[in-house]
Short mmCIF file of N, CA and C in Angstrom, two decimals:
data_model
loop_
_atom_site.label_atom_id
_atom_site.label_comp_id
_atom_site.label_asym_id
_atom_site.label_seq_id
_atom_site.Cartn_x
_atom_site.Cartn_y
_atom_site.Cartn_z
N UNK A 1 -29.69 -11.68 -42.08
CA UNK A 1 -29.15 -11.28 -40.78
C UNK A 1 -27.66 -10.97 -40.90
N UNK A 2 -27.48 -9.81 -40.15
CA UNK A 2 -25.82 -9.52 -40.32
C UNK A 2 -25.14 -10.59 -39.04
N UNK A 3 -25.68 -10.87 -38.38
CA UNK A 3 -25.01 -11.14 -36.88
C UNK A 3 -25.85 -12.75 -37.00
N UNK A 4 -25.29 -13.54 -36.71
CA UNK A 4 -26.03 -14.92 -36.27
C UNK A 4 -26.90 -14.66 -34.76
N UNK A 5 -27.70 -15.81 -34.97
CA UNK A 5 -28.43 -16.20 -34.16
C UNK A 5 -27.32 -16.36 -32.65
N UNK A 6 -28.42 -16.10 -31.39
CA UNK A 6 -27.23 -15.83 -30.82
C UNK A 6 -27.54 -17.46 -29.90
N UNK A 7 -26.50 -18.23 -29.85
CA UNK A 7 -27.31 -19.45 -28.92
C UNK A 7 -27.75 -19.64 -27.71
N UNK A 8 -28.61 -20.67 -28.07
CA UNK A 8 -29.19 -20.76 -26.31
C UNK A 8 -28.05 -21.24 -24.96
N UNK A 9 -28.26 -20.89 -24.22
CA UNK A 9 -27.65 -20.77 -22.85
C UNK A 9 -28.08 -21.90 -22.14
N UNK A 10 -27.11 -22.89 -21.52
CA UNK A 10 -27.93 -23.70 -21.09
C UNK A 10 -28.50 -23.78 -19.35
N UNK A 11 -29.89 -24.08 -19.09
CA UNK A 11 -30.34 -23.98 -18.05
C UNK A 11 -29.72 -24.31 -16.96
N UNK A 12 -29.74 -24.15 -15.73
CA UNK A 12 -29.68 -25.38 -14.73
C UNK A 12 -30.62 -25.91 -14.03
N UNK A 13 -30.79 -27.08 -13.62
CA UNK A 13 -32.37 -27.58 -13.28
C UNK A 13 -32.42 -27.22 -12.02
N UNK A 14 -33.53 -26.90 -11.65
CA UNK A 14 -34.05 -26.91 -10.60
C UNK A 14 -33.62 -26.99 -8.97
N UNK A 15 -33.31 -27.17 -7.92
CA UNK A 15 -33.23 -27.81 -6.87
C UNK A 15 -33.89 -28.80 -6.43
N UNK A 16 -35.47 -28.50 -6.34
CA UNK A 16 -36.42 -29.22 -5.31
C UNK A 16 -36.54 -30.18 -6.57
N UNK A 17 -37.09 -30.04 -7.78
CA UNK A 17 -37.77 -31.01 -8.76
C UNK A 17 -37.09 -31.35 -9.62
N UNK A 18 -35.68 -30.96 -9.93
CA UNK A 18 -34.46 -31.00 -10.89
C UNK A 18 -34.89 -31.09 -12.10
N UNK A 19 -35.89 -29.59 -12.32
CA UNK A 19 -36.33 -29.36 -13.72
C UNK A 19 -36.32 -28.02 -14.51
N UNK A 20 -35.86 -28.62 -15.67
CA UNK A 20 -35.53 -26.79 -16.38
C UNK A 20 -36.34 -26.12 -16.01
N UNK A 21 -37.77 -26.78 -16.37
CA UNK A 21 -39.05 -25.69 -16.81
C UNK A 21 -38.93 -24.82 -15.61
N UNK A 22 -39.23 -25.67 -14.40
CA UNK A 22 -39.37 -24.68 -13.35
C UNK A 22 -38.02 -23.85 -13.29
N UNK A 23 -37.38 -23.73 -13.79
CA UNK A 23 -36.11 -22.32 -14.03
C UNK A 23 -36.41 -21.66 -14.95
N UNK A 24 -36.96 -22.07 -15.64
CA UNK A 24 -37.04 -21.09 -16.26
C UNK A 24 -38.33 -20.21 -16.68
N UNK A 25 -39.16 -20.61 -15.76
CA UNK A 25 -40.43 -19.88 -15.26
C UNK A 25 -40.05 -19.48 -14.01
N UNK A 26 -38.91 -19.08 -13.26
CA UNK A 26 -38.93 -18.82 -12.21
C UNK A 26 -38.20 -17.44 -12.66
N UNK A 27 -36.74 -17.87 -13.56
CA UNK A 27 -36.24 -16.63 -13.93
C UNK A 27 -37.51 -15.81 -15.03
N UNK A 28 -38.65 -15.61 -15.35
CA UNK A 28 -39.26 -14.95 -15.75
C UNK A 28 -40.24 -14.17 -14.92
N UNK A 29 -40.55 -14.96 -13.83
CA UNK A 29 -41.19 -14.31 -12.65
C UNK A 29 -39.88 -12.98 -11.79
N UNK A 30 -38.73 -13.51 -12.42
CA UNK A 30 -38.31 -12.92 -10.99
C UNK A 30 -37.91 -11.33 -11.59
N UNK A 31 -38.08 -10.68 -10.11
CA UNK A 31 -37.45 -9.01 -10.59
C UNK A 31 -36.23 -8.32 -10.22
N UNK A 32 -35.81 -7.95 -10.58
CA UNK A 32 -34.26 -6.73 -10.21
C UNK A 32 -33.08 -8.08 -10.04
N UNK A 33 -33.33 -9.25 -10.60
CA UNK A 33 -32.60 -10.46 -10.49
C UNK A 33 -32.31 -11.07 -8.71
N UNK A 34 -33.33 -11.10 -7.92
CA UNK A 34 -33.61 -11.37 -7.14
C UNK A 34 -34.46 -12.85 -7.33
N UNK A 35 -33.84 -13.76 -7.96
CA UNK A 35 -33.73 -15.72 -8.09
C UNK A 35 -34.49 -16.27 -6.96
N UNK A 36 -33.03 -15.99 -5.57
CA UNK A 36 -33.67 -16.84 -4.53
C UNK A 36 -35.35 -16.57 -3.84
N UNK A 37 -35.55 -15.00 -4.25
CA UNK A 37 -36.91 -14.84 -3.84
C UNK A 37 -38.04 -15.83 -4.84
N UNK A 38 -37.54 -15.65 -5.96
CA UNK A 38 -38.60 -15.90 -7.17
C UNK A 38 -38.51 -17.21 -6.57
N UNK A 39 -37.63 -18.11 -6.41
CA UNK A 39 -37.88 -19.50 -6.05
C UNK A 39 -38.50 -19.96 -4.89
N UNK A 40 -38.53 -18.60 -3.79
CA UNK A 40 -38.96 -19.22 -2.42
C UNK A 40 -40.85 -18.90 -3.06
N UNK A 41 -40.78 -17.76 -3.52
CA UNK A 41 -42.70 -18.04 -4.19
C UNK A 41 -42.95 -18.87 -5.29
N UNK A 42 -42.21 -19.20 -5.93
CA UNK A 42 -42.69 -20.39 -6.94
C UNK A 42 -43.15 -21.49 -6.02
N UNK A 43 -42.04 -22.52 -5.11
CA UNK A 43 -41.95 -23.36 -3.97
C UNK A 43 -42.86 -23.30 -2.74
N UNK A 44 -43.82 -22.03 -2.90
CA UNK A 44 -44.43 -21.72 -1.52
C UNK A 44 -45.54 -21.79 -2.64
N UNK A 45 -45.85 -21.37 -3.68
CA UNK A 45 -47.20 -21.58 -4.45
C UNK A 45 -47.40 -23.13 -4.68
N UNK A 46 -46.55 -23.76 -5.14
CA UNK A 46 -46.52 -25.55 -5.38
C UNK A 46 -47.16 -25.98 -3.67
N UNK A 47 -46.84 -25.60 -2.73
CA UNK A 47 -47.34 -25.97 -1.50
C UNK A 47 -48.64 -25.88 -1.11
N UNK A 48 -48.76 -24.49 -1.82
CA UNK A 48 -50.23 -24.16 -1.59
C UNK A 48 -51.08 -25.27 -2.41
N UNK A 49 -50.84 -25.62 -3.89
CA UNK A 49 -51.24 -26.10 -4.43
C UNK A 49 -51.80 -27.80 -4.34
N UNK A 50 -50.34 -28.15 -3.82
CA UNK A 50 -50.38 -29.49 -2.89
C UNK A 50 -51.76 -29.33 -1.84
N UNK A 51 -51.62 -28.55 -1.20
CA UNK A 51 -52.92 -28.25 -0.24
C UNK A 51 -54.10 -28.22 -0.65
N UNK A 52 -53.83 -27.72 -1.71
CA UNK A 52 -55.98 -27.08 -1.86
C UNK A 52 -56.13 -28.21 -3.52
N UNK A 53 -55.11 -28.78 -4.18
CA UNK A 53 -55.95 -29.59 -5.04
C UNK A 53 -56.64 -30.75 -4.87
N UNK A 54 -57.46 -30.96 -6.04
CA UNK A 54 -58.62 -32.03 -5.72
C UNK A 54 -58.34 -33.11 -6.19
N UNK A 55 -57.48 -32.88 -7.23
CA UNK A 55 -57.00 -34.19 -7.81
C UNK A 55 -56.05 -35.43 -7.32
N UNK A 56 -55.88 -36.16 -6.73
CA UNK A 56 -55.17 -36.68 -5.95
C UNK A 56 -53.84 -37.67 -6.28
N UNK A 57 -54.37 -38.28 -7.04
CA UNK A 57 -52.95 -39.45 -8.20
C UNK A 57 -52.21 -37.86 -8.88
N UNK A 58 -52.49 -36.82 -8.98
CA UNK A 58 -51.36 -35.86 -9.26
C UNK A 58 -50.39 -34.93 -8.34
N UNK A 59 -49.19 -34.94 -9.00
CA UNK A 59 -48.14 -34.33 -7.83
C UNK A 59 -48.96 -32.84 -8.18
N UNK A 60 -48.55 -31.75 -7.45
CA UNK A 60 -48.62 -30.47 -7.32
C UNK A 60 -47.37 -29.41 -8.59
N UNK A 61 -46.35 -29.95 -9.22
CA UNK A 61 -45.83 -30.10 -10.45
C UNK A 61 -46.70 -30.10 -11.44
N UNK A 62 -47.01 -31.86 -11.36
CA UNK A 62 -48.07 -31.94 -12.58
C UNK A 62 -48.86 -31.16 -13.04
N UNK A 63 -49.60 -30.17 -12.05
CA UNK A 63 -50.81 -29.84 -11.52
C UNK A 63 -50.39 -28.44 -12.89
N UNK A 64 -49.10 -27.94 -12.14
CA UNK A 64 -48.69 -26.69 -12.71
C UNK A 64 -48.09 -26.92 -14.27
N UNK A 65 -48.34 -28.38 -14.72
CA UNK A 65 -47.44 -28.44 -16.21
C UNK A 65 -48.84 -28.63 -17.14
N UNK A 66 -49.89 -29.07 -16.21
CA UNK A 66 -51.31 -29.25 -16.90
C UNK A 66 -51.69 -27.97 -17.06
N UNK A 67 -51.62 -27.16 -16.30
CA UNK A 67 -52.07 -25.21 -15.88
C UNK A 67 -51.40 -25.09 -17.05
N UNK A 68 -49.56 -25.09 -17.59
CA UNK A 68 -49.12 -24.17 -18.69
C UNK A 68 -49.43 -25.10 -19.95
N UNK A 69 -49.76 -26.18 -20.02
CA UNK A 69 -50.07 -26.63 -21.55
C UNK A 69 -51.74 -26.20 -21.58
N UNK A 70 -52.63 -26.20 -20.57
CA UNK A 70 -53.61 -25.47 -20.48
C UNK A 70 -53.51 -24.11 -21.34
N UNK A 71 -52.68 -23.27 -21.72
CA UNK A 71 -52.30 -21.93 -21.15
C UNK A 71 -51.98 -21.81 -22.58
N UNK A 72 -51.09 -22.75 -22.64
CA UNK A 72 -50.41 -22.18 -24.16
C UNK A 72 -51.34 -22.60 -25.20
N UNK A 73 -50.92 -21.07 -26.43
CA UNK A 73 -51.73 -20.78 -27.90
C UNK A 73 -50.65 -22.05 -28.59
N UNK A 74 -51.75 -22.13 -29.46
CA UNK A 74 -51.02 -22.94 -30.52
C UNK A 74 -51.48 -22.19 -31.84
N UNK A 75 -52.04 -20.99 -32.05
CA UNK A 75 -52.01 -20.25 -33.07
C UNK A 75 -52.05 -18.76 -32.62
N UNK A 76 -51.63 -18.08 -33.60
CA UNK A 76 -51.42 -16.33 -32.87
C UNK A 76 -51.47 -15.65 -34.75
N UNK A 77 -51.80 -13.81 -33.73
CA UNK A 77 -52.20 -13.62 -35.05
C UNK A 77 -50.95 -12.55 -35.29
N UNK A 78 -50.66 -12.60 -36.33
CA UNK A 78 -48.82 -11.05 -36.56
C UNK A 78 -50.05 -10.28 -38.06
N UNK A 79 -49.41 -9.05 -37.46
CA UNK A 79 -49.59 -7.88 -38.02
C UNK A 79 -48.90 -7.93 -39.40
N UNK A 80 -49.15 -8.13 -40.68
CA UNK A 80 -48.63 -7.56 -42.16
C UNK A 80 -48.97 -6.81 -43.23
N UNK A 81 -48.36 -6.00 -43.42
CA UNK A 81 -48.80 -5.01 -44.10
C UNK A 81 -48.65 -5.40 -45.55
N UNK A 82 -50.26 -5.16 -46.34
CA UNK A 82 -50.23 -5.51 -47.64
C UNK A 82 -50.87 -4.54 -48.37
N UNK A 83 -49.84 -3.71 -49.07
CA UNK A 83 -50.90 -2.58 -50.47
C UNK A 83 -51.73 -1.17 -49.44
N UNK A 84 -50.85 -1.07 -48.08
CA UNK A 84 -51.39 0.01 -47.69
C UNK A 84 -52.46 -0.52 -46.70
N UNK A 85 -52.87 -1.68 -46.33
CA UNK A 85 -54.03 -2.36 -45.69
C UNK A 85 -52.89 -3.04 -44.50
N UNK A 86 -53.38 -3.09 -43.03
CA UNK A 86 -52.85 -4.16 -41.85
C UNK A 86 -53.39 -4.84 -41.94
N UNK A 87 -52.96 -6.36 -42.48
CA UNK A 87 -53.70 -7.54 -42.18
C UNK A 87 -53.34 -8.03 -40.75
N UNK A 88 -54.35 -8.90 -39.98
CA UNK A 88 -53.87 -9.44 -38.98
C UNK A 88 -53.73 -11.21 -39.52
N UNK A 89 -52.62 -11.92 -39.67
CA UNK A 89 -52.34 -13.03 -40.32
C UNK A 89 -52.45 -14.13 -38.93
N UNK A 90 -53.42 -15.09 -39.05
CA UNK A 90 -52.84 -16.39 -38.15
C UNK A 90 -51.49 -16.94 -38.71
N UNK A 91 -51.36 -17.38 -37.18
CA UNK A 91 -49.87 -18.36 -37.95
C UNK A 91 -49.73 -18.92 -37.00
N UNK A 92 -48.88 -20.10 -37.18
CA UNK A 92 -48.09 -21.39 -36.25
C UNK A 92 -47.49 -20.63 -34.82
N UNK A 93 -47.12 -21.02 -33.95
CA UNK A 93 -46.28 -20.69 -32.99
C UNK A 93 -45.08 -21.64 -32.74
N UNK A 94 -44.14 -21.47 -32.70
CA UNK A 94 -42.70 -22.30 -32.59
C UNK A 94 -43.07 -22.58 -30.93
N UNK A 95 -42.72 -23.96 -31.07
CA UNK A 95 -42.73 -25.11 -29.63
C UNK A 95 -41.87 -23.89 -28.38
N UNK A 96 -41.18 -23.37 -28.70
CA UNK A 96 -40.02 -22.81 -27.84
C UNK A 96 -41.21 -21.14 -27.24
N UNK A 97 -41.50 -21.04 -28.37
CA UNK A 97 -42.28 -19.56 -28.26
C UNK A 97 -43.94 -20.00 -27.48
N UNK A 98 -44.54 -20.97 -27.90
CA UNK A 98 -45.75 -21.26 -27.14
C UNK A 98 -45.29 -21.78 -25.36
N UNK A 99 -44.53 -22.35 -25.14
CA UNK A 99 -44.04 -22.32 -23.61
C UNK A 99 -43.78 -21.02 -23.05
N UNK A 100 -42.84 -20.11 -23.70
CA UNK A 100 -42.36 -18.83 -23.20
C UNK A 100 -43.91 -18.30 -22.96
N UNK A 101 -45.03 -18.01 -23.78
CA UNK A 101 -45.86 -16.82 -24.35
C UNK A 101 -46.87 -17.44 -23.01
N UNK A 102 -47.31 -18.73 -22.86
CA UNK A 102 -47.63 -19.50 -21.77
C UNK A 102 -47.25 -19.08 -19.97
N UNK A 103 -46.14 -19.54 -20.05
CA UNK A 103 -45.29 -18.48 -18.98
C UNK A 103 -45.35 -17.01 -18.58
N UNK A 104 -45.48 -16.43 -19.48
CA UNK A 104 -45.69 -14.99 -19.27
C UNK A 104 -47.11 -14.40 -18.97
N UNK A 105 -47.84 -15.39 -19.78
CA UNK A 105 -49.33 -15.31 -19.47
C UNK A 105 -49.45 -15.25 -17.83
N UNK A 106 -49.44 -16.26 -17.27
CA UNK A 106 -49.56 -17.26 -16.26
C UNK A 106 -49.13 -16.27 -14.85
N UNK A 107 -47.73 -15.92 -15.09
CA UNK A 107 -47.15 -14.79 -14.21
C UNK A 107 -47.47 -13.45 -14.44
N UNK A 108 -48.57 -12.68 -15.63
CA UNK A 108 -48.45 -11.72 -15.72
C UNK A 108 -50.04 -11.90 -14.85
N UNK A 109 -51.20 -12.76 -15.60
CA UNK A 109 -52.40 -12.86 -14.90
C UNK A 109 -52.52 -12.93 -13.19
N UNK A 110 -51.09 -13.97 -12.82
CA UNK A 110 -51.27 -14.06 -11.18
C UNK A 110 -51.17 -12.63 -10.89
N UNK A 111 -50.14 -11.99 -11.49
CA UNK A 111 -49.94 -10.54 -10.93
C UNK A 111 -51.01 -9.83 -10.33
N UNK A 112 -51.88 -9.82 -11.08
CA UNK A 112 -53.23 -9.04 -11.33
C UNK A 112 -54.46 -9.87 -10.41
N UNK A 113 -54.24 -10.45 -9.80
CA UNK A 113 -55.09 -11.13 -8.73
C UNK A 113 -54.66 -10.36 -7.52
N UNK A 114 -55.95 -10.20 -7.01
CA UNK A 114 -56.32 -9.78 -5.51
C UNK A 114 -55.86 -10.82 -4.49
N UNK A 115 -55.04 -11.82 -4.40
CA UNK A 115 -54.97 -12.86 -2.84
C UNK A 115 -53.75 -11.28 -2.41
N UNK A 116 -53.02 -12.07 -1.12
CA UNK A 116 -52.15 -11.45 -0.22
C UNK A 116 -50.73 -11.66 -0.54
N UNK A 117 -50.70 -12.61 -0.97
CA UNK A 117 -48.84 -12.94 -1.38
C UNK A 117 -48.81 -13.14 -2.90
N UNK A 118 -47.95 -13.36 -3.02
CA UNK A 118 -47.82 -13.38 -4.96
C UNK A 118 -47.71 -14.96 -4.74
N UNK A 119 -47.60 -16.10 -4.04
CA UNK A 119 -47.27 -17.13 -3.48
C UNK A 119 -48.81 -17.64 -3.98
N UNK A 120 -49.93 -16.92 -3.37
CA UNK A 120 -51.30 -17.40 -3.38
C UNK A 120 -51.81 -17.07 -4.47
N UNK A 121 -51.54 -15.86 -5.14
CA UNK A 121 -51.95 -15.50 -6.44
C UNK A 121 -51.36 -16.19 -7.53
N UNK A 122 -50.49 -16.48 -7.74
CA UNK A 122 -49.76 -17.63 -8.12
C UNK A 122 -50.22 -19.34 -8.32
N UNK A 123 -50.68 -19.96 -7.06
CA UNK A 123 -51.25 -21.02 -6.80
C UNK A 123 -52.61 -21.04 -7.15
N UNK A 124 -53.39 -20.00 -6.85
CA UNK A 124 -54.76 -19.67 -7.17
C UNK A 124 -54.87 -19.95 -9.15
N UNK A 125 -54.04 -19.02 -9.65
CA UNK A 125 -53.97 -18.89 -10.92
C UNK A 125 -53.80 -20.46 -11.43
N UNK A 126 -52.68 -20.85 -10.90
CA UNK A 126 -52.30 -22.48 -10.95
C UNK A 126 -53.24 -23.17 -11.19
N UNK A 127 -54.70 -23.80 -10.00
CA UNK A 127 -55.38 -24.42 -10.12
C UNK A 127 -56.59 -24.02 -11.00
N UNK A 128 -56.33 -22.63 -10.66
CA UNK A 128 -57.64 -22.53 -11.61
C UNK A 128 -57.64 -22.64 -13.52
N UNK A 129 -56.02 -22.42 -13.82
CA UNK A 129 -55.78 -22.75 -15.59
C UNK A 129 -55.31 -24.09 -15.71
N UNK A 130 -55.73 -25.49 -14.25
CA UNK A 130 -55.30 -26.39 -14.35
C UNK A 130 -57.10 -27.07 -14.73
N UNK A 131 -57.70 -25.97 -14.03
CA UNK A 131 -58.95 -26.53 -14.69
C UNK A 131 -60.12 -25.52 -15.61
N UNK A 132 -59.25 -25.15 -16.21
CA UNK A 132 -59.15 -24.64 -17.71
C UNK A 132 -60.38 -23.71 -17.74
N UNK A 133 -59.92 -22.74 -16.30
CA UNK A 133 -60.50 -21.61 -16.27
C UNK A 133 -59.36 -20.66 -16.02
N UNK A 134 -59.90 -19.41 -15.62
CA UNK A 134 -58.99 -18.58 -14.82
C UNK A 134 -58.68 -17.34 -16.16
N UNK A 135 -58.19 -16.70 -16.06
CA UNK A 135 -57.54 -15.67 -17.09
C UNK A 135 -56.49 -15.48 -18.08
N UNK A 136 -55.60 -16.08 -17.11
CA UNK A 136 -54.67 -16.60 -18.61
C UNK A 136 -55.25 -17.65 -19.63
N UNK A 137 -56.18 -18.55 -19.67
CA UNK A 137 -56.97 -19.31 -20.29
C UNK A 137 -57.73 -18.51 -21.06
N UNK A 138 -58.30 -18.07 -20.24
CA UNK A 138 -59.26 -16.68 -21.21
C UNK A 138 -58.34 -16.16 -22.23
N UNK A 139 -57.34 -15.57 -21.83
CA UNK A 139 -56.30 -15.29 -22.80
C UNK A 139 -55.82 -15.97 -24.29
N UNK A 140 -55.75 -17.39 -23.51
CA UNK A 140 -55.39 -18.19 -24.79
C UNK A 140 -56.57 -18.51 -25.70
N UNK A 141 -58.05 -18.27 -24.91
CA UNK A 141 -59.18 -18.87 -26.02
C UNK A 141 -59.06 -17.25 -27.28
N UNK A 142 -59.29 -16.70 -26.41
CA UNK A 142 -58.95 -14.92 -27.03
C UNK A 142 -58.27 -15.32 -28.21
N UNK A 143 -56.78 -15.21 -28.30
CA UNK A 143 -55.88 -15.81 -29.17
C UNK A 143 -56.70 -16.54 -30.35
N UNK A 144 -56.85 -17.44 -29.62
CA UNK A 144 -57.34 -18.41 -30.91
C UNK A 144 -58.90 -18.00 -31.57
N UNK A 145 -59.45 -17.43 -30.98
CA UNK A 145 -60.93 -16.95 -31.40
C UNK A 145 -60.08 -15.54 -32.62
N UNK A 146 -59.28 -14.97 -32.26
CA UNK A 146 -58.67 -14.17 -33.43
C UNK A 146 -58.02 -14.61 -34.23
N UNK A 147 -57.27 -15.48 -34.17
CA UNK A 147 -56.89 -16.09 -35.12
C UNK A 147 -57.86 -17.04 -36.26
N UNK A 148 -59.22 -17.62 -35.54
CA UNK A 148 -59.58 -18.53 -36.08
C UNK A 148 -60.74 -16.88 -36.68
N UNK A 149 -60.38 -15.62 -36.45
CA UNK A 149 -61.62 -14.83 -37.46
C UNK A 149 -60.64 -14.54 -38.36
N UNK A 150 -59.32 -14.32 -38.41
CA UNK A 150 -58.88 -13.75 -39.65
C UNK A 150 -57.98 -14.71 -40.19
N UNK A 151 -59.07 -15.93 -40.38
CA UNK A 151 -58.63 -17.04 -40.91
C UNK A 151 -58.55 -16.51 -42.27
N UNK A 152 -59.70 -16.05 -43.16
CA UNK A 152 -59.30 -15.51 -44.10
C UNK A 152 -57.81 -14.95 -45.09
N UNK A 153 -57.25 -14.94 -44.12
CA UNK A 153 -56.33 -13.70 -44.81
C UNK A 153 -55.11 -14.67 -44.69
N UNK A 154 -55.20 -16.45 -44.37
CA UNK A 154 -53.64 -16.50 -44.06
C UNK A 154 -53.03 -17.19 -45.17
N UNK A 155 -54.01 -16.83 -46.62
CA UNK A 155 -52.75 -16.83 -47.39
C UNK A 155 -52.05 -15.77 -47.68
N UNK A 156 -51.87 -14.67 -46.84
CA UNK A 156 -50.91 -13.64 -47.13
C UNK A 156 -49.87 -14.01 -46.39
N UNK A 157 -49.63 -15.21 -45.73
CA UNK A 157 -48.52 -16.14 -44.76
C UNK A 157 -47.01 -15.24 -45.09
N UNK A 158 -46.66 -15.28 -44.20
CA UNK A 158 -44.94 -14.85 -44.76
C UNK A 158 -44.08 -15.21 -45.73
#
């Protein structure tokens, strides 16, 4: 590398729950840097969630930290090129990168739901990868069903 690594920035927690995560799944939801919106639908989906879950000894938080460890790969497959051939290689995912890849899942799948607010599509998505259905789940079995076929190839590892 010519240039160092550039460092991390540090968060600020939360308001309502005084927690990174939820900042920093909020700044990934949000668009044209419009924060206070992204936070009033993050905060209005946790409500919903409070409402319609079944589980009861859990906060509506919890609900959503069970949904993203639900969510996140713990193996992925990278593209390497060997002798003119694309291998697709499994490999590890860095702790930092399986939260992010999780997150993006999560907000890209609510997107793509039919409810009325991004608030409900959101919450919907929530409970349903809290019980280890829904699409971003699908996503992550995906992941790992490719990774675990071109198991073969990962001693061409980096």
């Amino acid at each position: 590398m010519r240039k160092r690594a550039a460092k991390k920035r540090p968060l600020l927690p939360d308001p309502r729950f005084n927690d990174q995560l939820v900042t920093r799944f909020v700044n990934m939801m949000m668009w044209d840097g419009k924060k206070s919106v992204a936070f009033k639908v993050f905060y209005d989906a946790i409500d919903i969630v409070e409402s319609k879950k079944t589980n009861e000894e859990k906060t509506a938080l919890e609900t959503w930290k069970d949904a993203l460890s639900n969510v996140m790969p713990h193996v992925e497959v990278r593209s390497r090129r060997v002798g003119g051939a694309t291998f697709q290689i499994p490999m590890q995912i860095r702790p930092d990168r399986k939260v992010s890849t999780a997150m993006k899942w999560l907000i890209s799948y609510s997107r793509k739901r039919n409810e009325k607010s991004m608030a409900q599509r959101l919450a919907s998505e929530i409970l349903a990868a809290a019980k280890e259905e829904g699409a971003a789940v699908k996503k992550r079995v995906d992941t790992h069903k490719m990774a675990e076929a071109n198991k073969a190839f990962s001693h061409f590892r980096f």
